[in-house]
mmCIF file of C-alpha atoms and ligand atoms in Angstrom:
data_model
loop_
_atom_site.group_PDB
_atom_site.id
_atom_site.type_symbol
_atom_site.label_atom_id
_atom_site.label_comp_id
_atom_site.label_asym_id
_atom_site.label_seq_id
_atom_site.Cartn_x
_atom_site.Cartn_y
_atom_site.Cartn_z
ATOM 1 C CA UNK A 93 115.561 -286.132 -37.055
ATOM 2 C CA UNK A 94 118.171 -287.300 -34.663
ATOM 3 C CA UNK A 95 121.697 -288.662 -35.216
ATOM 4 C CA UNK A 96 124.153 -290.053 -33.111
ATOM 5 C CA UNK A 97 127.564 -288.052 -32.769
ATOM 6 C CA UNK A 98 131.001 -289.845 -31.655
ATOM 7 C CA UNK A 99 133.787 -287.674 -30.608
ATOM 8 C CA UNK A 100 136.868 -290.157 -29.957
ATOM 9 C CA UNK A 101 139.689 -289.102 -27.953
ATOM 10 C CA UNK A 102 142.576 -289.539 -26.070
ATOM 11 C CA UNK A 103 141.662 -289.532 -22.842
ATOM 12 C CA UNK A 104 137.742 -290.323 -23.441
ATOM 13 C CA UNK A 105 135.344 -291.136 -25.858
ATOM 14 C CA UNK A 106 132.172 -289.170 -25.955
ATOM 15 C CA UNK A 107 128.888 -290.324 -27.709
ATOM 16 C CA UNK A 108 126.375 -288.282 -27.905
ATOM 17 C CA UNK A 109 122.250 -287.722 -29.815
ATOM 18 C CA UNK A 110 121.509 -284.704 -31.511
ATOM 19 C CA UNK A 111 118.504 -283.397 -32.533
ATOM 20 C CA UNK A 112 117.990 -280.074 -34.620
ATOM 21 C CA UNK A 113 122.166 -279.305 -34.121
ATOM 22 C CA UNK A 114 122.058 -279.622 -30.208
ATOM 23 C CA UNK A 115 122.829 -282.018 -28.130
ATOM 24 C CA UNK A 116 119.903 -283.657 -26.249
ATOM 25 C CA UNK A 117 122.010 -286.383 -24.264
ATOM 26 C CA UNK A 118 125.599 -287.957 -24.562
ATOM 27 C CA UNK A 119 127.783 -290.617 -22.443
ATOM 28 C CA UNK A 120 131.497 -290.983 -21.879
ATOM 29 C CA UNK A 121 134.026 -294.170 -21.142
ATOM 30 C CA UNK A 122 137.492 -293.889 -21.082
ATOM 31 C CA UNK A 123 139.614 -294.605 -24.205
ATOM 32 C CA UNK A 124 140.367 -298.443 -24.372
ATOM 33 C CA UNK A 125 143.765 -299.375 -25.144
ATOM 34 C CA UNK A 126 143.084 -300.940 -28.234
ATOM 35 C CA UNK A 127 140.646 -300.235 -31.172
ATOM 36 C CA UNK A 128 138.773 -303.510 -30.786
ATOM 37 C CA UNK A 129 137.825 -302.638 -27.321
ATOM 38 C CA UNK A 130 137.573 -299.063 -28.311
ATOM 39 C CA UNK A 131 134.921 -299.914 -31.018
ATOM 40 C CA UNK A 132 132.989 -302.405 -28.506
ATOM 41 C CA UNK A 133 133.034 -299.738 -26.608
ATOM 42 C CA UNK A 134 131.803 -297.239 -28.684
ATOM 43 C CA UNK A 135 129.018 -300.064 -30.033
ATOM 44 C CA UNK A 136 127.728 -300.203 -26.149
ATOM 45 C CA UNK A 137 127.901 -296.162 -26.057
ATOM 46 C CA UNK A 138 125.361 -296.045 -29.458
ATOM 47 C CA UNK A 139 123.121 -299.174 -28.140
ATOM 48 C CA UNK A 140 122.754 -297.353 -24.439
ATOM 49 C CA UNK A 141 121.988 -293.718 -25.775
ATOM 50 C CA UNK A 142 119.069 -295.551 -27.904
ATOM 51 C CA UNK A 143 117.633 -297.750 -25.324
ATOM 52 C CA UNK A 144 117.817 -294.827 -22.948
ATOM 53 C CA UNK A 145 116.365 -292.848 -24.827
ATOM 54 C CA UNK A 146 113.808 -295.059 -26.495
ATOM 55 C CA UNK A 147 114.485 -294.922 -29.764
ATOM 56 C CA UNK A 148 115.519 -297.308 -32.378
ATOM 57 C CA UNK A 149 118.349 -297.426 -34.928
ATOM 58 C CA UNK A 150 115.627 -296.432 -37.564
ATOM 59 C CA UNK A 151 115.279 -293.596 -35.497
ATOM 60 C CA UNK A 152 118.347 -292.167 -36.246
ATOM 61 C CA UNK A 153 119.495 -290.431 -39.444
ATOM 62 C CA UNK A 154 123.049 -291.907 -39.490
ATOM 63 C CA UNK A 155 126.106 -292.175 -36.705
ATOM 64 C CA UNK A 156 129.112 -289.446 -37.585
ATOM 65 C CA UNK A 157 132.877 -290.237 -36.104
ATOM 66 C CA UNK A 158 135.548 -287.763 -35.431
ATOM 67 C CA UNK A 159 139.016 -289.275 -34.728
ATOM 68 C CA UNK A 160 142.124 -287.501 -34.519
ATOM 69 C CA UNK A 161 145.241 -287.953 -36.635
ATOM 70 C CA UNK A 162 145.641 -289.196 -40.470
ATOM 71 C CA UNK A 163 141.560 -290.201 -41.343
ATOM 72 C CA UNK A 164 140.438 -291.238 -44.851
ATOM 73 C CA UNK A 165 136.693 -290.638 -44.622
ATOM 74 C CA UNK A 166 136.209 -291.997 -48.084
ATOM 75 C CA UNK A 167 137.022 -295.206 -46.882
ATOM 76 C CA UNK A 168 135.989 -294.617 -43.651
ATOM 77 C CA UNK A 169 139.362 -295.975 -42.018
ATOM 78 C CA UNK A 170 141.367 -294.153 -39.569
ATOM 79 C CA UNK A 171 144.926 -294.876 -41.113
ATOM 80 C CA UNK A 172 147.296 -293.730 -38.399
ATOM 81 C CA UNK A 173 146.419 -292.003 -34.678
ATOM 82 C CA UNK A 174 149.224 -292.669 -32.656
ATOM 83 C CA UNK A 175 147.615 -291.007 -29.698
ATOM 84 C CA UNK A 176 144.796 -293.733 -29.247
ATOM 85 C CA UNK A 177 147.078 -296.297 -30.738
ATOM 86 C CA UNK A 178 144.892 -297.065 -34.117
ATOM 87 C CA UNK A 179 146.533 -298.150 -37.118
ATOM 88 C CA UNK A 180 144.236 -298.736 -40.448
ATOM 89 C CA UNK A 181 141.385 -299.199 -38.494
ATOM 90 C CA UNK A 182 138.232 -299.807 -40.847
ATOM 91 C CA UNK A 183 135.688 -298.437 -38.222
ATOM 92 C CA UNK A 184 132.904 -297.283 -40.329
ATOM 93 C CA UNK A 185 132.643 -300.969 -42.185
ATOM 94 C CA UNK A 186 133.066 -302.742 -38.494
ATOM 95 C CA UNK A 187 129.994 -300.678 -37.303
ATOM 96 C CA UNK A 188 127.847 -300.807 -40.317
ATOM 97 C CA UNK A 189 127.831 -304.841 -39.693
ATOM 98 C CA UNK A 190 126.850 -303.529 -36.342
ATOM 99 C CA UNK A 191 123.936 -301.022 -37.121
ATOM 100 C CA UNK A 192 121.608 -300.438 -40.225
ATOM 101 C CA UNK A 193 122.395 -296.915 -40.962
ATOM 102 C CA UNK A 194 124.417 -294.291 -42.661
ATOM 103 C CA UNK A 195 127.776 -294.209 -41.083
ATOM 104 C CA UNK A 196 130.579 -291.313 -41.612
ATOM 105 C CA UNK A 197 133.984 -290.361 -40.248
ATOM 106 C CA UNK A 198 136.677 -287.532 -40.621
ATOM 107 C CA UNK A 199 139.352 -286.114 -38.262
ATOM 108 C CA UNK A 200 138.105 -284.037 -35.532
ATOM 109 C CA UNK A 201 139.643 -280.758 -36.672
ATOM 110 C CA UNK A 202 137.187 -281.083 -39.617
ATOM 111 C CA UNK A 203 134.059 -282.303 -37.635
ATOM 112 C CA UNK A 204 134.773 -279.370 -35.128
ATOM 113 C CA UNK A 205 134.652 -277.156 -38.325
ATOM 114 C CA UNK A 206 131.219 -278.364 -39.960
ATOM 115 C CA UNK A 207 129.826 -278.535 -36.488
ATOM 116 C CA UNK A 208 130.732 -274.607 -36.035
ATOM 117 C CA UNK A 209 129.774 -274.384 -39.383
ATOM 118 C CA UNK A 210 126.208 -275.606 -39.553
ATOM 119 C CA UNK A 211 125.103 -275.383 -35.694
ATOM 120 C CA UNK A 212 127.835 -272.541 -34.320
ATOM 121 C CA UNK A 213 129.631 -269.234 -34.794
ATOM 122 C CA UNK A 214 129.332 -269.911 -38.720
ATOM 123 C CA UNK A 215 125.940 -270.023 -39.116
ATOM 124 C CA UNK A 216 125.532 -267.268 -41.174
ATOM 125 C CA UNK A 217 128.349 -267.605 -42.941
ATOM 126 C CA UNK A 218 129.082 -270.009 -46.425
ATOM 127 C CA UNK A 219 132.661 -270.332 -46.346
ATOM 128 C CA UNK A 220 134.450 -270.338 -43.252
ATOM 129 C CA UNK A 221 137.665 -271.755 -41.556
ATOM 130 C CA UNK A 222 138.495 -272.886 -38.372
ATOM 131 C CA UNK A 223 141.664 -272.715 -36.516
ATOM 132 C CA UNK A 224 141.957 -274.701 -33.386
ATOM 133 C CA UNK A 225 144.302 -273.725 -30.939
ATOM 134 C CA UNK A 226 145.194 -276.211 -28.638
ATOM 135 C CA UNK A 227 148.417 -278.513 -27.905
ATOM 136 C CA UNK A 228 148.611 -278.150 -31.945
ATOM 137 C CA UNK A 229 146.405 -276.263 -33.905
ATOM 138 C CA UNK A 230 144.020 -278.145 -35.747
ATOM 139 C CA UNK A 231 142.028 -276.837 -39.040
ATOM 140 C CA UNK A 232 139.309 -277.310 -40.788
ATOM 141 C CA UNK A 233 137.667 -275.385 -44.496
ATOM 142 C CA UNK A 234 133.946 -275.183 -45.096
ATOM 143 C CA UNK A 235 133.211 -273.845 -49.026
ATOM 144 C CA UNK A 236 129.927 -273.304 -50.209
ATOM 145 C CA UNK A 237 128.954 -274.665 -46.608
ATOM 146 C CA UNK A 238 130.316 -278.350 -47.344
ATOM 147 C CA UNK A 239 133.427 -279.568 -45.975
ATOM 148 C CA UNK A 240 137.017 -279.510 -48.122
ATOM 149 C CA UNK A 241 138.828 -282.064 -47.033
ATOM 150 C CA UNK A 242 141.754 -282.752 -49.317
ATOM 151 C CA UNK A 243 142.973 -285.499 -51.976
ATOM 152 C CA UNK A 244 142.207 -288.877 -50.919
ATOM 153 C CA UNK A 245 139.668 -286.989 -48.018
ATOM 154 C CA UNK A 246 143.316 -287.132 -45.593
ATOM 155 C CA UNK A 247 142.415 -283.470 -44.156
ATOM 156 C CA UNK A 248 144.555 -280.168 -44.196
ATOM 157 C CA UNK A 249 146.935 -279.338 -41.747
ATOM 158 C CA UNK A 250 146.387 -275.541 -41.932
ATOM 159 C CA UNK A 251 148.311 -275.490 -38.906
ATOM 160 C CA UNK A 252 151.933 -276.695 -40.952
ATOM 161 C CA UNK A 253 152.196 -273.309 -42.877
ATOM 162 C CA UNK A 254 155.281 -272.623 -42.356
ATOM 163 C CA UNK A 255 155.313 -268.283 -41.135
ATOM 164 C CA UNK A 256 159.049 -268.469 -40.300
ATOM 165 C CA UNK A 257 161.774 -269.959 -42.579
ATOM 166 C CA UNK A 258 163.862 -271.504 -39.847
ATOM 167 C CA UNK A 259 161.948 -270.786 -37.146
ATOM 168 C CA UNK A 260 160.833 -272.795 -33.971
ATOM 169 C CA UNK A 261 160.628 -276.833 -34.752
ATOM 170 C CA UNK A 262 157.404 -278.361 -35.349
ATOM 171 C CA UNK A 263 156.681 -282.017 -34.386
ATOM 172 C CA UNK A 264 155.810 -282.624 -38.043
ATOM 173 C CA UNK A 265 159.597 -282.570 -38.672
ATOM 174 C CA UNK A 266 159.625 -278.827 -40.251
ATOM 175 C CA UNK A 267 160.462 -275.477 -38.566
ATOM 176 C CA UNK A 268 158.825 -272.561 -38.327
ATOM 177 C CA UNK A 269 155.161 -273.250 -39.093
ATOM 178 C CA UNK A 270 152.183 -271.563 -37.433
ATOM 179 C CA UNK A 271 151.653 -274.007 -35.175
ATOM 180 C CA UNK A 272 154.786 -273.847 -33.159
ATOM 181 C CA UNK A 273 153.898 -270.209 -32.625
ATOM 182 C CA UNK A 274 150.181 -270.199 -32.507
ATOM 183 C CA UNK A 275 149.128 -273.229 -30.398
ATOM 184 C CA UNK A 276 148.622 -272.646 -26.894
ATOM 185 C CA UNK A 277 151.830 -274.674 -26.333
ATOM 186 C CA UNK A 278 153.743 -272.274 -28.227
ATOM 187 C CA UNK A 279 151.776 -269.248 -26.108
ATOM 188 C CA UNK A 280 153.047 -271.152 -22.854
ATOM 189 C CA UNK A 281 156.937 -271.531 -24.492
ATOM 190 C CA UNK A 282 156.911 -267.226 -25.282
ATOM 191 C CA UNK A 283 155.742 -266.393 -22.262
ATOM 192 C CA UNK A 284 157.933 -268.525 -20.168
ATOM 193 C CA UNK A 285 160.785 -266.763 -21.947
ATOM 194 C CA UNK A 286 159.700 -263.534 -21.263
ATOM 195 C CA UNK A 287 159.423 -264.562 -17.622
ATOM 196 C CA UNK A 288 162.540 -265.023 -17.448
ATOM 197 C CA UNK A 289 163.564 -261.630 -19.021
ATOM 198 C CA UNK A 290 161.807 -260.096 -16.288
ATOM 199 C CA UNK A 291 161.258 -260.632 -12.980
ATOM 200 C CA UNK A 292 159.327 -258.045 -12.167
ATOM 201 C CA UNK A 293 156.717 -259.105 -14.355
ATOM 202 C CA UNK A 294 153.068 -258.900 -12.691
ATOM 203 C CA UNK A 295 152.604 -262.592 -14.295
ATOM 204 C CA UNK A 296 155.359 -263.751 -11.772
ATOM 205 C CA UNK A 297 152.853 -263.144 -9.004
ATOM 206 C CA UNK A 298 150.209 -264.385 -11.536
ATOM 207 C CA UNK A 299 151.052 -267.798 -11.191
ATOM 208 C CA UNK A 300 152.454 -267.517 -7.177
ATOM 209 C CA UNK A 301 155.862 -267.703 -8.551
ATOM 210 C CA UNK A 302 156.054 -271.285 -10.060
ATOM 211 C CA UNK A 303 156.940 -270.868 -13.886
ATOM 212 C CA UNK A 304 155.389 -274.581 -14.166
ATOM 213 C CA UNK A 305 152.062 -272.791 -13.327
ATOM 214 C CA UNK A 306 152.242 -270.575 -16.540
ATOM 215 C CA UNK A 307 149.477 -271.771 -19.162
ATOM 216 C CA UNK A 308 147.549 -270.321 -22.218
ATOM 217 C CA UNK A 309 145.820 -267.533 -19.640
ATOM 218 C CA UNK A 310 148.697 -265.941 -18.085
ATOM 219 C CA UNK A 311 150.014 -263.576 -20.655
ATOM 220 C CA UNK A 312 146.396 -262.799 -21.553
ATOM 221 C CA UNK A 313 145.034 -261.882 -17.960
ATOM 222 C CA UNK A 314 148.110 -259.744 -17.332
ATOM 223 C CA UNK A 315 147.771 -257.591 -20.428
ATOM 224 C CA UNK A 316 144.763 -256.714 -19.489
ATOM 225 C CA UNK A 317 145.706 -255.338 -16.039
ATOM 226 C CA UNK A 318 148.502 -253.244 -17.566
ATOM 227 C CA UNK A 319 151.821 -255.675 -17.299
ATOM 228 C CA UNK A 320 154.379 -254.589 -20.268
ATOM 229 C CA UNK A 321 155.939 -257.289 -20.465
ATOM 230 C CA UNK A 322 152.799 -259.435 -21.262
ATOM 231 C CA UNK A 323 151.180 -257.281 -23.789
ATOM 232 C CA UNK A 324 154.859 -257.598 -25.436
ATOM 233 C CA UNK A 325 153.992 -261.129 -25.518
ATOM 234 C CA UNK A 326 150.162 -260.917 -26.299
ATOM 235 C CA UNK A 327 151.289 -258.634 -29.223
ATOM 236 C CA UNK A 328 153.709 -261.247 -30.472
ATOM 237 C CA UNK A 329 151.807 -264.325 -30.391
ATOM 238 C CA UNK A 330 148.860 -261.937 -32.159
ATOM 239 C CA UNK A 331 151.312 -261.162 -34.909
ATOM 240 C CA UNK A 332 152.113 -264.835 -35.658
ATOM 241 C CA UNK A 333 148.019 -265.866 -35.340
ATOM 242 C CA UNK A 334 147.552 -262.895 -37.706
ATOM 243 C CA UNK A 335 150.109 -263.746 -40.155
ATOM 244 C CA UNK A 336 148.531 -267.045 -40.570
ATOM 245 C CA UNK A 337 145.227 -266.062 -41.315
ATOM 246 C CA UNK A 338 146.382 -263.291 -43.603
ATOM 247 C CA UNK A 339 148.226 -266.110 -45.305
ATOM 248 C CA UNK A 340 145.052 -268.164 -45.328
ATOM 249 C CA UNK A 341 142.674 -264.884 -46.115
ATOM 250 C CA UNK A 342 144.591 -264.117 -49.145
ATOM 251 C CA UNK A 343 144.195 -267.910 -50.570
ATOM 252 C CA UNK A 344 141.128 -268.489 -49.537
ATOM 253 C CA UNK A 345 138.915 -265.165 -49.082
ATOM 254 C CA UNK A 346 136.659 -267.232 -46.239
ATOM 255 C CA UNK A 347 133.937 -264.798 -45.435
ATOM 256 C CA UNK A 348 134.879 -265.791 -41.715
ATOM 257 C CA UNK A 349 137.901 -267.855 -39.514
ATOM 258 C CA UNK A 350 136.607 -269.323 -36.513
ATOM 259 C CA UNK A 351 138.934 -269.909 -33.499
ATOM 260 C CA UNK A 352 138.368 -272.851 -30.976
ATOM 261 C CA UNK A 353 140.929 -274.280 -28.403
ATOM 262 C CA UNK A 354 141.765 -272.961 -25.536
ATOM 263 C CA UNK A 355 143.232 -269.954 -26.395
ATOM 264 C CA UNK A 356 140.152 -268.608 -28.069
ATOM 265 C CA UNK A 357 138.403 -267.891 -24.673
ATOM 266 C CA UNK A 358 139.813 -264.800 -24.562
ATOM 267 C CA UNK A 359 136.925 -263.884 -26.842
ATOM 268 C CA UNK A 360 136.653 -260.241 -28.697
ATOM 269 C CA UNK A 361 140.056 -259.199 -26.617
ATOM 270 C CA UNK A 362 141.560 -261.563 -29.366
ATOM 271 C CA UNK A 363 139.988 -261.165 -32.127
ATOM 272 C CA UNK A 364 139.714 -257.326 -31.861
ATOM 273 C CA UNK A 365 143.475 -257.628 -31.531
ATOM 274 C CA UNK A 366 143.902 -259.262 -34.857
ATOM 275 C CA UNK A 367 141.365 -257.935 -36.824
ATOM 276 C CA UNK A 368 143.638 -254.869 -36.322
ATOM 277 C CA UNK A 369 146.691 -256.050 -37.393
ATOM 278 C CA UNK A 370 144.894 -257.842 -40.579
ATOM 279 C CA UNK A 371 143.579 -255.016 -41.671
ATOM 280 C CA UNK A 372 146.676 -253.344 -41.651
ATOM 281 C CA UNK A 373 148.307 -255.584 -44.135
ATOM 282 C CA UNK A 374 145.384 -258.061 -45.381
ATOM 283 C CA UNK A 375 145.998 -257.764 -49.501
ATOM 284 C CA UNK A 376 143.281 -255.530 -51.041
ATOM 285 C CA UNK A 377 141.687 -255.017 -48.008
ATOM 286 C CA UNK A 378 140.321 -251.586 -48.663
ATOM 287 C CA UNK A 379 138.866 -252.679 -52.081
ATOM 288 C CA UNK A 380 137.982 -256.692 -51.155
ATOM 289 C CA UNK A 381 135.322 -258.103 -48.882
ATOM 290 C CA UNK A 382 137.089 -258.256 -45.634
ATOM 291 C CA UNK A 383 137.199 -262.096 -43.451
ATOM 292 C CA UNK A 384 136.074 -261.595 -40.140
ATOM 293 C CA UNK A 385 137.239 -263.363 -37.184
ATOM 294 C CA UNK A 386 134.779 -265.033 -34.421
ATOM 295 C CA UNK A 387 135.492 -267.335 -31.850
ATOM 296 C CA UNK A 388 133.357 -270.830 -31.514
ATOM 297 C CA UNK A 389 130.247 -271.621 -29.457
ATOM 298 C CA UNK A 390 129.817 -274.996 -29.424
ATOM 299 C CA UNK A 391 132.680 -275.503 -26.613
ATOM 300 C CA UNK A 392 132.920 -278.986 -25.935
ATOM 301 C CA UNK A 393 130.042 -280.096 -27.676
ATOM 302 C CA UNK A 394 131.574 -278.986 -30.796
ATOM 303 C CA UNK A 395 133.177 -282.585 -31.394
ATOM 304 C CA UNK A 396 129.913 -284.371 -31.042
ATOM 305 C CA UNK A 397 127.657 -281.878 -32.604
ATOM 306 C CA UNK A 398 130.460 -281.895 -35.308
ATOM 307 C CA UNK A 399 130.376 -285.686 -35.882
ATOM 308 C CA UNK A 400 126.550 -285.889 -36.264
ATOM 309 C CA UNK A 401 126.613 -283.323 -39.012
ATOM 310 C CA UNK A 402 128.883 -285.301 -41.386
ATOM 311 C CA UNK A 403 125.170 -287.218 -41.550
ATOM 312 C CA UNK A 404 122.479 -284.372 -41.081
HETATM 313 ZN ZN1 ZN B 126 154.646 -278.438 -38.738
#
């Protein structure tokens, strides 16, 4: 059975059909600058993918959504995403007058999380959570393979833990939580400040001198061709990643965390690095099942394959 997946974005907004958890065709347009256009939009995206493929809306087993920022999928209404400019937008009920089929939406943290989940690196796995690491770092919590998305379906926000009374300030007006030391950004902000510690660090040369050039690789790459002073940083932002999913291990006991974003291309090198530290200091770890730690498959079909599983 197919469904139709919509990952809606900043920049773009991606439509694509699935069939069987993969994607077997998808389209693109730039975000609009308002959610009417947006949504007409996204209604021409739906109508080409069928026609193209020729296939009807009976076809189709439903239409999923992901949107960023504050989403209440009971409702269906994305309440506030000041990145695309939405405010209480009632998408799902403006479609359904549109097409005769089941229609669902939730943020795209979550979607990227059931799409992982059901088609991805937690396949085999019932409860799993997912850790984005990006600009921010998104979550999402799969129990007994469904999603858990909160009172009132808002989301969590895994990513405002706070792992450092005081620490760095977070743009959700706190300081100190994970994600302003575990998103990429905050990866970028430690190792700029260890570049300038040391100039004789091989990441210098790394990125041909400019310290603008520095991004979510540099530390990484340099570690692994012997540079001190980036495995000092590698081994910090590890600790801070690892203190968060401790945190989250000892709540929630998934039988797996699954890291998207950016940051989790550097694969096993990662996660080797924190299953190490966890298992140094994970609570009961010697006598309780132990989470492991994978990194996500989907790429960036994980937002579309994500959306059409809040209907298959
Ligand atoms: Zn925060």
């Amino acid at each position: 059975m197919y469904a139709i997946g919509i990952d809606i974005g900043g920049m773009s907004i991606k439509a694509g059909l699935v069939k069987d958890g993969k994607m077997v065709d998808c389209n693109r347009k730039t975000t609009a600058p308002t959610s009417d256009l947006a949504i007409e939009g996204i209604v021409e995206q739906i109508n080409e993918l069928l026609v193209k493929n020729s296939l009807s809306i009976k076809d189709i087993r439903g239409i999923g959504l992901g949107a960023p920022g504050l989403v209440s999928s009971e409702s269906g209404v994305v309440e506030y995403c000041p990145n695309i400019n939405w405010n209480k937008v009632p998408v799902v009920d403006i479609l359904r007058k549109k097409f005769d089929t089941e229609i669902k939406l939730s943020n795209d943290a979550n979607v990227a999380a059931l799409g992982e989940a059901r088609f991805g690196a937690g396949a085999k796995f019932n409860s799993s959570i997912m850790l984005t690491l990006g600009t921010g770092v998104g979550s999402g919590i799969i129990i007994d393979g469904k999603l858990f998305e909160g009172g009132e379906s808002k989301g969590s926000e895994l990513g405002h833990m706070v792992i450092k009374v005081g620490g760095e300030k977070c743009g959700c007006g706190r300081r100190g939580c994970l994600e302003s030391y575990a998103s990429a950004t905050a990866l970028i902000r430690i190792t700029k400040n260890a570049m300038s510690e040391d100039e004789k660090s091989a990441m210098w040369q790394f990125v041909g001198g400019d310290i603008d050039k520095v991004d979510g690789r540099t530390a990484f790459e340099c570690a692994k061709s012997g540079d001190g002073t980036a495995n000092k940083v590698v081994d910090e932002y590890v600790s801070y990643l690892a203190e968060g999913i401790m945190n989250l291990a000892n709540i929630f006991r998934p039988e797996t965390f699954i890291l998207g974003g950016g940051v989790s291309a550097q694969g096993k090198y990662l996660t080797d690095k924190l299953k190490a530290y966890c298992e140094k200091y994970e609570y009961g770890y010697k006598y309780a099942p132990k989470s492991d730690i994978v990194t996500a498959t989907l790429g960036n079909d994980a937002g579309i394959i994500g959306a059409a599983a809040l209907v298959l």
